[in-house]
Structures are given as structure tokens and as C-alpha cells.
Amino acid sequence: MTITNDIFYIGVNDHKSDLFEGQYIIPNGMAYNSYVISDEKIAVMDTVDKNFREEWLANLSEVLSGRKPDYLVVHHMEPDHSANIAAFMELYPEAVIVASAKAFTMMKNFFGTDFEDRKMVVGEGDALELGKHTLTFMTAPMVHWPEVVVSYDSADKVLFSADAFGKFGALDTDEDWACEARRYYFGIVGKYGMQAQILLKKAAGLDIKIICPLHGPVLKENLEYYIGLYNTWSSYSPESEGVAIAYTSVYGHTKEAAELLAEKLTEKGCPKVAVSDLARCDMAEAIEDAFRYNKLVLATTTYNGDIFPFMKEFINHLTESNFQNRTVAFIENGSWAPAAARVMGKMLENSKNLTFAENSVKIMSALSEENRSQIEALAAELAGDK
Ligand code: FEO
């Protein structure tokens, strides 16, 4: 795939893995992107996952057409991109690795060597001249590991953005960008909003026409749309008006309450209601919804004096990713000593700028008439409070 006259795509599509990074389902696979800049000097931008070594090397060989690469630029050391560094260096013994100092430390940990005689350490503002193209490096620590750099090619106005602007999904499938980019962002980078904001501020000073991420499609049009979403996500601002309802239910009564609330919210004209059964849904999808909408309802049972395990895991994910700036409401169920609302409140006590709904629902086993009134009142409060 040709990206510009001198920049070529040599990445691969993964339809074999069941989970990405050992935890995220990838129903439409995953892409590990890699690029070649062909100039007076040739730079290869990152490698790919270890299971696709031969395919990647074949793609590279085809683009090289007999020439030898001068540089391997390593933006990120996570193995989905770095696994083939040693194989590349063995195959192309004249090539030099260009990476951050921290990346070379990680190479020693991964490969037993930091390629001492063949390394070029780059940091903020350093440049790599390839001929017509010059790459300028910017550090992007914690987007999504500490060693990350991104690079900007001023000739073709391309940002090589590492994991930023990445998404789940192979490139030979057709799907909406935002849905799987949002799930990827809040699953993988969500904790590091402040660092993503710093990167966006650096990028704002550049004239960018193309974004080449390490996952997902190359972005060539409407860049303001993608950058705008990244700005919203990384600033922890809600993206849309709506209510995410996340629940767990043991015998169906809490589920009934969650679904009744969803029905009432829809009746009252709430623009979007997203309901997740945390025991059965993709947890990353539920996390994505919690960050997408401006209101969140948590409904769970009291369990062993605590809360049901899936809800505990869910709230831990939220707080780990700095959940903030939302309205939160509770529905609790407890047959003899309801404690779930108190436990959930405690888990969220250090989250910034949360507004807790005045109405809550306390179920003592099955829904009572009083519970139905409480749900009606909660729906009115959430639907009215825009
Ligand atoms: Fe795509 Fe953080 O690796």
C-alpha cells in the first residue's frame, strides 16, 4: 500500500489471536502497522507481532526491491511492535536502530542486547535526515509505555503516532472507526489522559496531513474529527449526552430494575441509554460506554458484605482510568443488609468532579412498588438534568 510517493505500508492483519494484549476480544482482528520511508536513506518504522514475522519481512523485502534499509525506527517497545527487532537486525546487519534511551534499556531486557554498536538514541526535538525527508522526534511517555516517541515527517506532513489514534480491528474489515478506537483508547491508554493531552498539544504545533498509527487505518481525511475525539477522551470530558447503565444481577431482580430504568429514560426522551450486564458483556465495551456518556448508573447486589465481583472489577477499571466529570447514580439490592450503594460510593470517593444523583434505589430482594416509584424519580432526575 502506498501512502505517499515515498512512504509505504508493510503491516499485517491478525485474524488468529483470540485476545489482544491478553485481555481484549478482537472480533474483527487486529492490525500491526509498519511503514517504510524510501529516500536516499531508507527507514523502516517499527516491526510487528512475532506471529507475523515472515509476512512482515516479505512485505518489507517487496518494498525494498533489493535495497538495504539504513534505519529501524522503534517508536514503542511493546512486543506487538517490537518482537521482530532482533530478527530484522540479523537480516540487515548494516541497519541502525533509532529509539529513545528507555527503549534501548527495554531491548536489553527483551533481547539480551541493546545493539550497542548499532544504535542511535533520540529524544525530544532530535532529527533524523533521510534525504528529502527529515523525521523529528517527540517524546510521548505513557502513550502508552514510558519509552514511546512519535515522529513527524515534514516533507509529507506525516505524524507517526505510535499507539495514539490506534484501534482494534484488522485493516481488511470494514467497521466504524470511533467505536473500536474508543474501546481501545479507554482500555489501553485511558489512565494516561494527561500524557495524551501533552502529546496533542505538541501535535497542534505541526502541519499534519496524514496520521500513521501503529494500529488501525492510516488517517488521511477529516483529521480534525479524530483529533477532536482524542481531545475529548483524553480530557475525560463526556462525548455524548446519555446514560450508561451497568448492572449485575444474581436472580434477575436487579436486572429488572436496570431495564425498567432504561425504559423510563427512553420514554422521557433521553438521547441514548446503553445497558450492560457486567457478568456477560465485554467489560471493555461497558467501560467505553461509561466514559462516552455523561451519566452512569451502577446497579448491583450486596455480596459477602461487599458488592458483586463483576461490579467491583468494573469500578476498579473506572477508577484506574481516572473516571471523573460525570453524574453517577446507584441502584442497590440486598435481601437482609444492603451495603452496595455505600461500598460503591466509597470506591468512587477519590474520583474527581462526580455529581451523585439525589435519587437512589434500594431493593430488598424483589422490586416493590416503592422501588418502582424510586426508579421513576431517578429517571426523571437523570432525564431532566442535562
Ligand atoms: Fe500497540 Fe502499546 O502497543
CSV table of C-alpha atoms and ligand atoms in Angstrom, one decimal:
chain,number,residue,atom,x,y,z
A,1,MET,CA,0.0,0.0,0.0
A,2,THR,CA,1.4,3.4,-1.0
A,3,ILE,CA,0.7,6.2,1.5
A,4,THR,CA,2.7,8.9,-0.3
A,5,ASN,CA,5.2,8.7,-3.1
A,6,ASP,CA,7.9,7.7,-0.6
A,7,ILE,CA,6.0,6.1,2.3
A,8,PHE,CA,4.7,2.5,2.1
A,9,TYR,CA,2.6,0.4,4.3
A,10,ILE,CA,4.2,-3.0,5.3
A,11,GLY,CA,2.0,-4.0,8.2
A,12,VAL,CA,0.0,-7.2,8.8
A,13,ASN,CA,-3.6,-8.2,9.8
A,14,ASP,CA,-4.0,-10.6,12.7
A,15,HIS,CA,-7.1,-12.8,12.5
A,16,LYS,CA,-5.5,-15.6,14.6
A,17,SER,CA,-5.3,-14.1,18.1
A,18,ASP,CA,-8.3,-14.5,20.4
A,19,LEU,CA,-7.3,-11.7,22.8
A,20,PHE,CA,-5.2,-8.6,22.2
A,21,GLU,CA,-2.7,-7.9,25.0
A,22,GLY,CA,-4.0,-11.0,26.7
A,23,GLN,CA,-7.4,-9.4,27.6
A,24,TYR,CA,-9.3,-7.6,24.8
A,25,ILE,CA,-11.5,-9.5,22.5
A,26,ILE,CA,-10.9,-8.6,18.8
A,27,PRO,CA,-13.9,-9.8,16.8
A,28,ASN,CA,-12.5,-8.1,13.7
A,29,GLY,CA,-8.9,-9.0,14.3
A,30,MET,CA,-6.1,-6.5,14.8
A,31,ALA,CA,-3.6,-4.7,12.6
A,32,TYR,CA,0.0,-4.2,13.5
A,33,ASN,CA,1.2,-1.4,11.3
A,34,SER,CA,4.7,-0.8,10.0
A,35,TYR,CA,5.9,1.6,7.3
A,36,VAL,CA,8.9,2.2,5.1
A,37,ILE,CA,10.2,5.7,4.1
A,38,SER,CA,12.1,5.2,1.0
A,39,ASP,CA,14.5,8.1,0.4
A,40,GLU,CA,18.3,8.5,0.0
A,41,LYS,CA,18.3,6.6,3.2
A,42,ILE,CA,15.6,4.0,4.0
A,43,ALA,CA,13.9,4.0,7.3
A,44,VAL,CA,11.6,1.1,8.5
A,45,MET,CA,9.1,2.3,11.1
A,46,ASP,CA,8.6,-0.4,13.8
A,47,THR,CA,8.2,-4.2,13.4
A,48,VAL,CA,5.1,-6.3,14.1
A,49,ASP,CA,3.8,-9.1,16.3
A,50,LYS,CA,6.1,-12.2,16.4
A,51,ASN,CA,3.5,-14.4,14.8
A,52,PHE,CA,3.6,-12.4,11.6
A,53,ARG,CA,7.4,-12.2,11.2
A,54,GLU,CA,7.6,-13.9,7.8
A,55,GLU,CA,4.7,-12.0,6.3
A,56,TRP,CA,6.2,-8.7,7.5
A,57,LEU,CA,9.7,-9.5,6.3
A,58,ALA,CA,8.2,-10.4,2.9
A,59,ASN,CA,6.3,-7.1,2.7
A,60,LEU,CA,9.4,-5.3,3.6
A,61,SER,CA,11.5,-7.1,1.0
A,62,GLU,CA,9.0,-6.3,-1.7
A,63,VAL,CA,9.1,-2.5,-0.9
A,64,LEU,CA,12.9,-2.6,-0.6
A,65,SER,CA,13.3,-4.1,-4.1
A,66,GLY,CA,16.8,-5.2,-3.4
A,67,ARG,CA,17.9,-2.1,-1.5
A,68,LYS,CA,19.0,-2.3,2.1
A,69,PRO,CA,17.3,-0.4,5.0
A,70,ASP,CA,19.5,2.1,6.8
A,71,TYR,CA,17.4,2.6,9.9
A,72,LEU,CA,14.8,0.8,12.0
A,73,VAL,CA,12.9,3.4,13.9
A,74,VAL,CA,11.4,2.0,17.1
A,75,HIS,CA,8.6,4.2,18.4
A,76,HIS,CA,7.3,1.7,21.0
A,77,MET,CA,8.7,-1.4,22.6
A,78,GLU,CA,5.6,-3.3,23.4
A,79,PRO,CA,6.0,-6.7,21.7
A,80,ASP,CA,3.1,-6.2,19.3
A,81,HIS,CA,5.5,-3.8,17.6
A,82,SER,CA,9.0,-4.8,18.7
A,83,ALA,CA,9.0,-8.6,18.6
A,84,ASN,CA,11.0,-8.7,15.4
A,85,ILE,CA,13.7,-6.2,16.1
A,86,ALA,CA,16.4,-8.9,16.7
A,87,ALA,CA,15.3,-10.8,13.5
A,88,PHE,CA,15.5,-7.6,11.5
A,89,MET,CA,18.9,-6.7,12.8
A,90,GLU,CA,20.2,-10.2,12.0
A,91,LEU,CA,18.8,-9.9,8.5
A,92,TYR,CA,20.1,-6.4,7.8
A,93,PRO,CA,23.4,-6.2,9.7
A,94,GLU,CA,24.2,-2.6,8.4
A,95,ALA,CA,21.0,-1.1,9.8
A,96,VAL,CA,21.0,1.2,12.8
A,97,ILE,CA,18.2,1.3,15.4
A,98,VAL,CA,16.7,4.7,16.2
A,99,ALA,CA,14.9,4.8,19.5
A,100,SER,CA,14.7,6.5,22.9
A,101,ALA,CA,17.2,5.7,25.7
A,102,LYS,CA,14.5,3.9,27.6
A,103,ALA,CA,13.6,1.8,24.6
A,104,PHE,CA,17.2,0.6,24.4
A,105,THR,CA,17.1,-0.5,28.0
A,106,MET,CA,13.9,-2.4,27.2
A,107,MET,CA,15.7,-4.0,24.2
A,108,LYS,CA,18.3,-5.4,26.6
A,109,ASN,CA,15.5,-6.9,28.7
A,110,PHE,CA,13.7,-8.4,25.7
A,111,PHE,CA,16.6,-9.5,23.5
A,112,GLY,CA,19.7,-9.6,25.9
A,113,THR,CA,21.3,-6.8,23.9
A,114,ASP,CA,20.8,-3.1,23.3
A,115,PHE,CA,22.6,-3.3,19.9
A,116,GLU,CA,25.3,-1.1,21.4
A,117,ASP,CA,27.3,-0.6,18.1
A,118,ARG,CA,24.3,0.0,16.0
A,119,LYS,CA,22.1,2.3,18.0
A,120,MET,CA,21.1,6.0,17.7
A,121,VAL,CA,19.4,7.4,20.8
A,122,VAL,CA,16.8,10.1,20.1
A,123,GLY,CA,14.9,12.4,22.4
A,124,GLU,CA,12.6,15.4,22.2
A,125,GLY,CA,13.4,17.5,19.1
A,126,ASP,CA,16.1,15.3,17.7
A,127,ALA,CA,16.0,14.9,13.9
A,128,LEU,CA,16.9,12.0,11.5
A,129,GLU,CA,17.8,13.1,8.0
A,130,LEU,CA,16.8,10.7,5.3
A,131,GLY,CA,17.3,12.9,2.2
A,132,LYS,CA,14.2,14.7,1.2
A,133,HIS,CA,12.5,13.6,4.4
A,134,THR,CA,13.5,14.6,7.9
A,135,LEU,CA,12.0,12.9,10.9
A,136,THR,CA,11.7,15.0,14.0
A,137,PHE,CA,11.1,13.1,17.3
A,138,MET,CA,8.8,14.0,20.2
A,139,THR,CA,8.6,12.0,23.4
A,140,ALA,CA,5.2,10.7,24.3
A,141,PRO,CA,5.8,8.9,27.6
A,142,MET,CA,2.9,6.7,28.8
A,143,VAL,CA,1.1,6.8,25.5
A,144,HIS,CA,1.2,4.0,26.2
A,145,TRP,CA,4.6,2.9,27.7
A,146,PRO,CA,7.3,5.2,29.1
A,147,GLU,CA,9.8,4.9,26.2
A,148,VAL,CA,7.4,6.0,23.5
A,149,VAL,CA,8.4,8.5,20.9
A,150,VAL,CA,6.4,9.7,17.9
A,151,SER,CA,7.9,11.2,14.8
A,152,TYR,CA,6.9,13.8,12.3
A,153,ASP,CA,8.0,13.8,8.6
A,154,SER,CA,7.9,17.5,7.5
A,155,ALA,CA,8.2,16.6,3.8
A,156,ASP,CA,4.9,14.7,3.5
A,157,LYS,CA,3.5,16.2,6.7
A,158,VAL,CA,3.0,12.8,8.3
A,159,LEU,CA,2.8,12.0,12.0
A,160,PHE,CA,3.9,8.5,13.0
A,161,SER,CA,1.8,8.5,16.2
A,162,ALA,CA,2.7,5.1,17.8
A,163,ASP,CA,-0.3,3.7,19.7
A,164,ALA,CA,-2.1,7.1,19.6
A,165,PHE,CA,-5.0,7.1,17.1
A,166,GLY,CA,-4.9,3.3,17.1
A,167,LYS,CA,-7.9,1.0,17.2
A,168,PHE,CA,-8.9,-2.6,17.4
A,169,GLY,CA,-9.7,-4.3,14.1
A,170,ALA,CA,-7.8,-5.6,11.1
A,171,LEU,CA,-7.5,-3.4,8.1
A,172,ASP,CA,-9.3,-5.8,5.8
A,173,THR,CA,-12.5,-5.4,7.7
A,174,ASP,CA,-14.9,-2.6,7.3
A,175,GLU,CA,-16.1,-1.0,10.6
A,176,ASP,CA,-16.7,2.3,12.2
A,177,TRP,CA,-13.5,4.0,13.4
A,178,ALA,CA,-14.7,5.6,16.6
A,179,CYS,CA,-16.4,2.6,18.2
A,180,GLU,CA,-13.3,0.4,18.2
A,181,ALA,CA,-10.9,3.3,18.7
A,182,ARG,CA,-12.8,4.4,21.8
A,183,ARG,CA,-12.8,0.9,23.2
A,184,TYR,CA,-9.1,0.7,22.5
A,185,TYR,CA,-8.4,4.1,24.0
A,186,PHE,CA,-10.2,3.6,27.3
A,187,GLY,CA,-9.0,0.1,27.7
A,188,ILE,CA,-5.3,0.7,26.9
A,189,VAL,CA,-4.5,4.4,27.2
A,190,GLY,CA,-7.4,5.7,29.3
A,191,LYS,CA,-5.3,6.1,32.5
A,192,TYR,CA,-2.9,8.4,30.8
A,193,GLY,CA,-5.2,11.2,29.6
A,194,MET,CA,-2.8,13.9,30.9
A,195,GLN,CA,0.0,12.4,28.9
A,196,ALA,CA,-2.2,12.1,25.8
A,197,GLN,CA,-3.1,15.8,26.2
A,198,ILE,CA,0.6,16.8,26.3
A,199,LEU,CA,1.1,14.9,23.0
A,200,LEU,CA,-1.9,16.5,21.4
A,201,LYS,CA,-0.5,19.9,22.4
A,202,LYS,CA,2.8,19.1,20.7
A,203,ALA,CA,0.9,17.8,17.6
A,204,ALA,CA,-1.1,21.0,17.5
A,205,GLY,CA,2.0,22.9,16.5
A,206,LEU,CA,2.5,20.8,13.4
A,207,ASP,CA,1.0,20.9,10.0
A,208,ILE,CA,-0.3,17.3,9.9
A,209,LYS,CA,-1.9,15.9,6.7
A,210,ILE,CA,-1.6,12.2,7.5
A,211,ILE,CA,-1.5,10.2,10.7
A,212,CYS,CA,0.2,6.8,10.6
A,213,PRO,CA,-0.6,4.9,13.8
A,214,LEU,CA,0.6,1.5,14.9
A,215,HIS,CA,-2.9,0.1,14.8
A,216,GLY,CA,-5.9,0.8,12.7
A,217,PRO,CA,-6.2,2.7,9.4
A,218,VAL,CA,-3.9,5.4,8.2
A,219,LEU,CA,-5.9,8.6,8.7
A,220,LYS,CA,-5.8,11.0,5.7
A,221,GLU,CA,-9.0,13.0,5.8
A,222,ASN,CA,-11.0,14.8,8.4
A,223,LEU,CA,-8.1,14.8,10.8
A,224,GLU,CA,-9.9,17.3,13.0
A,225,TYR,CA,-12.6,14.7,13.7
A,226,TYR,CA,-10.1,12.1,15.0
A,227,ILE,CA,-8.0,14.7,16.9
A,228,GLY,CA,-11.2,16.2,18.4
A,229,LEU,CA,-12.3,12.8,19.7
A,230,TYR,CA,-8.8,12.2,21.2
A,231,ASN,CA,-9.0,15.6,22.8
A,232,THR,CA,-12.4,14.7,24.3
A,233,TRP,CA,-11.4,11.3,25.5
A,234,SER,CA,-8.0,12.3,27.0
A,235,SER,CA,-9.6,15.3,28.8
A,236,TYR,CA,-12.1,12.9,30.4
A,237,SER,CA,-15.0,15.0,29.0
A,238,PRO,CA,-18.2,13.2,28.2
A,239,GLU,CA,-18.5,12.7,24.4
A,240,SER,CA,-22.3,12.5,24.3
A,241,GLU,CA,-25.4,13.1,26.3
A,242,GLY,CA,-26.7,9.8,27.5
A,243,VAL,CA,-26.9,7.3,30.4
A,244,ALA,CA,-24.8,4.2,30.7
A,245,ILE,CA,-26.4,1.6,33.0
A,246,ALA,CA,-24.1,-1.1,34.2
A,247,TYR,CA,-25.6,-3.8,36.3
A,248,THR,CA,-25.0,-7.2,37.8
A,249,SER,CA,-27.9,-9.4,38.8
A,250,VAL,CA,-28.0,-12.8,40.6
A,251,TYR,CA,-31.7,-13.8,40.3
A,252,GLY,CA,-32.9,-11.1,37.8
A,253,HIS,CA,-34.4,-8.5,40.2
A,254,THR,CA,-31.5,-6.0,39.8
A,255,LYS,CA,-31.7,-6.6,36.1
A,256,GLU,CA,-35.4,-5.8,36.2
A,257,ALA,CA,-34.6,-2.6,37.9
A,258,ALA,CA,-31.9,-1.7,35.4
A,259,GLU,CA,-34.2,-2.4,32.5
A,260,LEU,CA,-37.1,-0.6,33.9
A,261,LEU,CA,-34.9,2.5,34.4
A,262,ALA,CA,-33.7,2.2,30.8
A,263,GLU,CA,-37.3,2.0,29.6
A,264,LYS,CA,-38.3,5.1,31.7
A,265,LEU,CA,-35.3,7.1,30.5
A,266,THR,CA,-36.1,6.3,26.9
A,267,GLU,CA,-39.7,7.3,27.5
A,268,LYS,CA,-38.6,10.6,28.9
A,269,GLY,CA,-36.5,11.3,25.7
A,270,CYS,CA,-33.1,10.5,27.0
A,271,PRO,CA,-31.0,10.6,23.8
A,272,LYS,CA,-29.1,7.4,24.5
A,273,VAL,CA,-29.3,4.7,27.1
A,274,ALA,CA,-26.7,1.9,27.0
A,275,VAL,CA,-27.3,-1.1,29.3
A,276,SER,CA,-24.5,-3.6,30.1
A,277,ASP,CA,-24.8,-6.8,32.1
A,278,LEU,CA,-21.3,-6.9,33.5
A,279,ALA,CA,-21.3,-10.6,34.0
A,280,ARG,CA,-21.9,-11.3,30.3
A,281,CYS,CA,-20.9,-8.3,28.3
A,282,ASP,CA,-17.4,-7.3,27.0
A,283,MET,CA,-16.2,-5.4,30.1
A,284,ALA,CA,-14.1,-3.1,27.8
A,285,GLU,CA,-17.3,-2.1,25.9
A,286,ALA,CA,-19.0,-1.2,29.2
A,287,ILE,CA,-16.0,0.9,30.3
A,288,GLU,CA,-16.2,2.6,26.9
A,289,ASP,CA,-19.8,3.5,27.5
A,290,ALA,CA,-19.2,4.8,31.0
A,291,PHE,CA,-16.7,7.3,29.5
A,292,ARG,CA,-18.7,8.0,26.4
A,293,TYR,CA,-21.8,9.3,28.2
A,294,ASN,CA,-22.3,12.0,30.8
A,295,LYS,CA,-24.3,9.9,33.2
A,296,LEU,CA,-23.6,6.5,34.8
A,297,VAL,CA,-25.9,4.3,36.8
A,298,LEU,CA,-24.4,1.4,38.8
A,299,ALA,CA,-26.8,-1.3,39.9
A,300,THR,CA,-25.6,-4.3,41.9
A,301,THR,CA,-26.2,-6.6,44.8
A,302,THR,CA,-24.7,-6.7,48.2
A,303,TYR,CA,-22.4,-9.7,48.3
A,304,ASN,CA,-20.4,-11.0,51.2
A,305,GLY,CA,-20.8,-7.6,52.9
A,306,ASP,CA,-19.3,-6.1,49.7
A,307,ILE,CA,-20.5,-5.9,46.1
A,308,PHE,CA,-20.9,-8.5,43.4
A,309,PRO,CA,-17.4,-9.3,41.9
A,310,PHE,CA,-18.1,-8.1,38.3
A,311,MET,CA,-19.2,-4.7,39.6
A,312,LYS,CA,-16.1,-4.5,41.8
A,313,GLU,CA,-14.0,-5.2,38.7
A,314,PHE,CA,-15.9,-2.7,36.7
A,315,ILE,CA,-15.5,0.2,39.2
A,316,ASN,CA,-11.8,-0.7,39.7
A,317,HIS,CA,-11.3,-0.3,35.9
A,318,LEU,CA,-13.1,3.1,36.1
A,319,THR,CA,-11.0,4.5,38.9
A,320,GLU,CA,-7.8,3.1,37.4
A,321,SER,CA,-8.6,5.1,34.3
A,322,ASN,CA,-9.4,8.3,36.3
A,323,PHE,CA,-13.1,8.2,35.8
A,324,GLN,CA,-14.4,11.8,36.5
A,325,ASN,CA,-16.6,14.6,35.4
A,326,ARG,CA,-19.9,12.6,35.3
A,327,THR,CA,-23.2,12.2,37.1
A,328,VAL,CA,-23.4,8.9,39.0
A,329,ALA,CA,-26.5,7.1,40.5
A,330,PHE,CA,-26.8,3.9,42.4
A,331,ILE,CA,-29.3,1.1,42.5
A,332,GLU,CA,-28.6,-1.4,45.2
A,333,ASN,CA,-30.1,-4.8,46.1
A,334,GLY,CA,-29.6,-6.6,49.4
A,335,SER,CA,-32.0,-9.1,50.9
A,336,TRP,CA,-31.1,-8.5,54.5
A,337,ALA,CA,-28.4,-5.9,54.9
A,338,PRO,CA,-28.0,-3.7,51.7
A,339,ALA,CA,-24.5,-2.2,51.6
A,340,ALA,CA,-23.8,-2.0,47.9
A,341,ALA,CA,-24.5,1.8,47.5
A,342,ARG,CA,-22.2,2.6,50.4
A,343,VAL,CA,-19.4,0.3,49.0
A,344,MET,CA,-19.7,1.8,45.5
A,345,GLY,CA,-19.7,5.3,46.9
A,346,LYS,CA,-16.6,4.5,48.9
A,347,MET,CA,-14.9,3.1,45.8
A,348,LEU,CA,-15.6,6.4,43.9
A,349,GLU,CA,-14.7,8.7,46.7
A,350,ASN,CA,-11.4,9.9,45.2
A,351,SER,CA,-12.8,10.3,41.7
A,352,LYS,CA,-12.8,13.9,40.7
A,353,ASN,CA,-15.8,16.0,39.9
A,354,LEU,CA,-18.5,13.4,40.2
A,355,THR,CA,-22.1,14.5,40.9
A,356,PHE,CA,-24.1,11.9,42.7
A,357,ALA,CA,-27.8,11.8,41.9
A,358,GLU,CA,-30.2,12.8,44.7
A,359,ASN,CA,-32.4,9.8,44.0
A,360,SER,CA,-31.3,6.2,44.5
A,361,VAL,CA,-33.0,2.8,44.6
A,362,LYS,CA,-32.8,0.4,47.5
A,363,ILE,CA,-34.2,-3.0,46.6
A,364,MET,CA,-34.8,-5.6,49.4
A,365,SER,CA,-34.9,-8.7,47.2
A,366,ALA,CA,-37.6,-8.1,44.5
A,367,LEU,CA,-38.9,-4.8,43.2
A,368,SER,CA,-41.5,-3.3,45.4
A,369,GLU,CA,-44.0,-0.6,44.4
A,370,GLU,CA,-41.8,1.9,46.3
A,371,ASN,CA,-38.8,0.7,44.2
A,372,ARG,CA,-40.8,1.4,41.0
A,373,SER,CA,-41.5,4.9,42.3
A,374,GLN,CA,-37.8,5.4,43.1
A,375,ILE,CA,-36.9,4.3,39.6
A,376,GLU,CA,-39.4,6.7,38.1
A,377,ALA,CA,-37.9,9.5,40.2
A,378,LEU,CA,-34.4,8.6,39.3
A,379,ALA,CA,-35.3,8.5,35.6
A,380,ALA,CA,-36.9,12.0,35.9
A,381,GLU,CA,-33.8,13.3,37.6
A,382,LEU,CA,-31.4,11.9,35.1
A,383,ALA,CA,-33.5,12.8,32.1
A,384,GLY,CA,-34.1,16.3,33.3
A,385,ASP,CA,-30.6,17.1,34.4
A,386,LYS,CA,-29.0,17.9,31.1
B,1,FEO,FE1,0.3,-1.4,20.3
B,1,FEO,FE2,1.2,-0.4,23.4
B,1,FEO,O1,1.3,-1.5,21.9
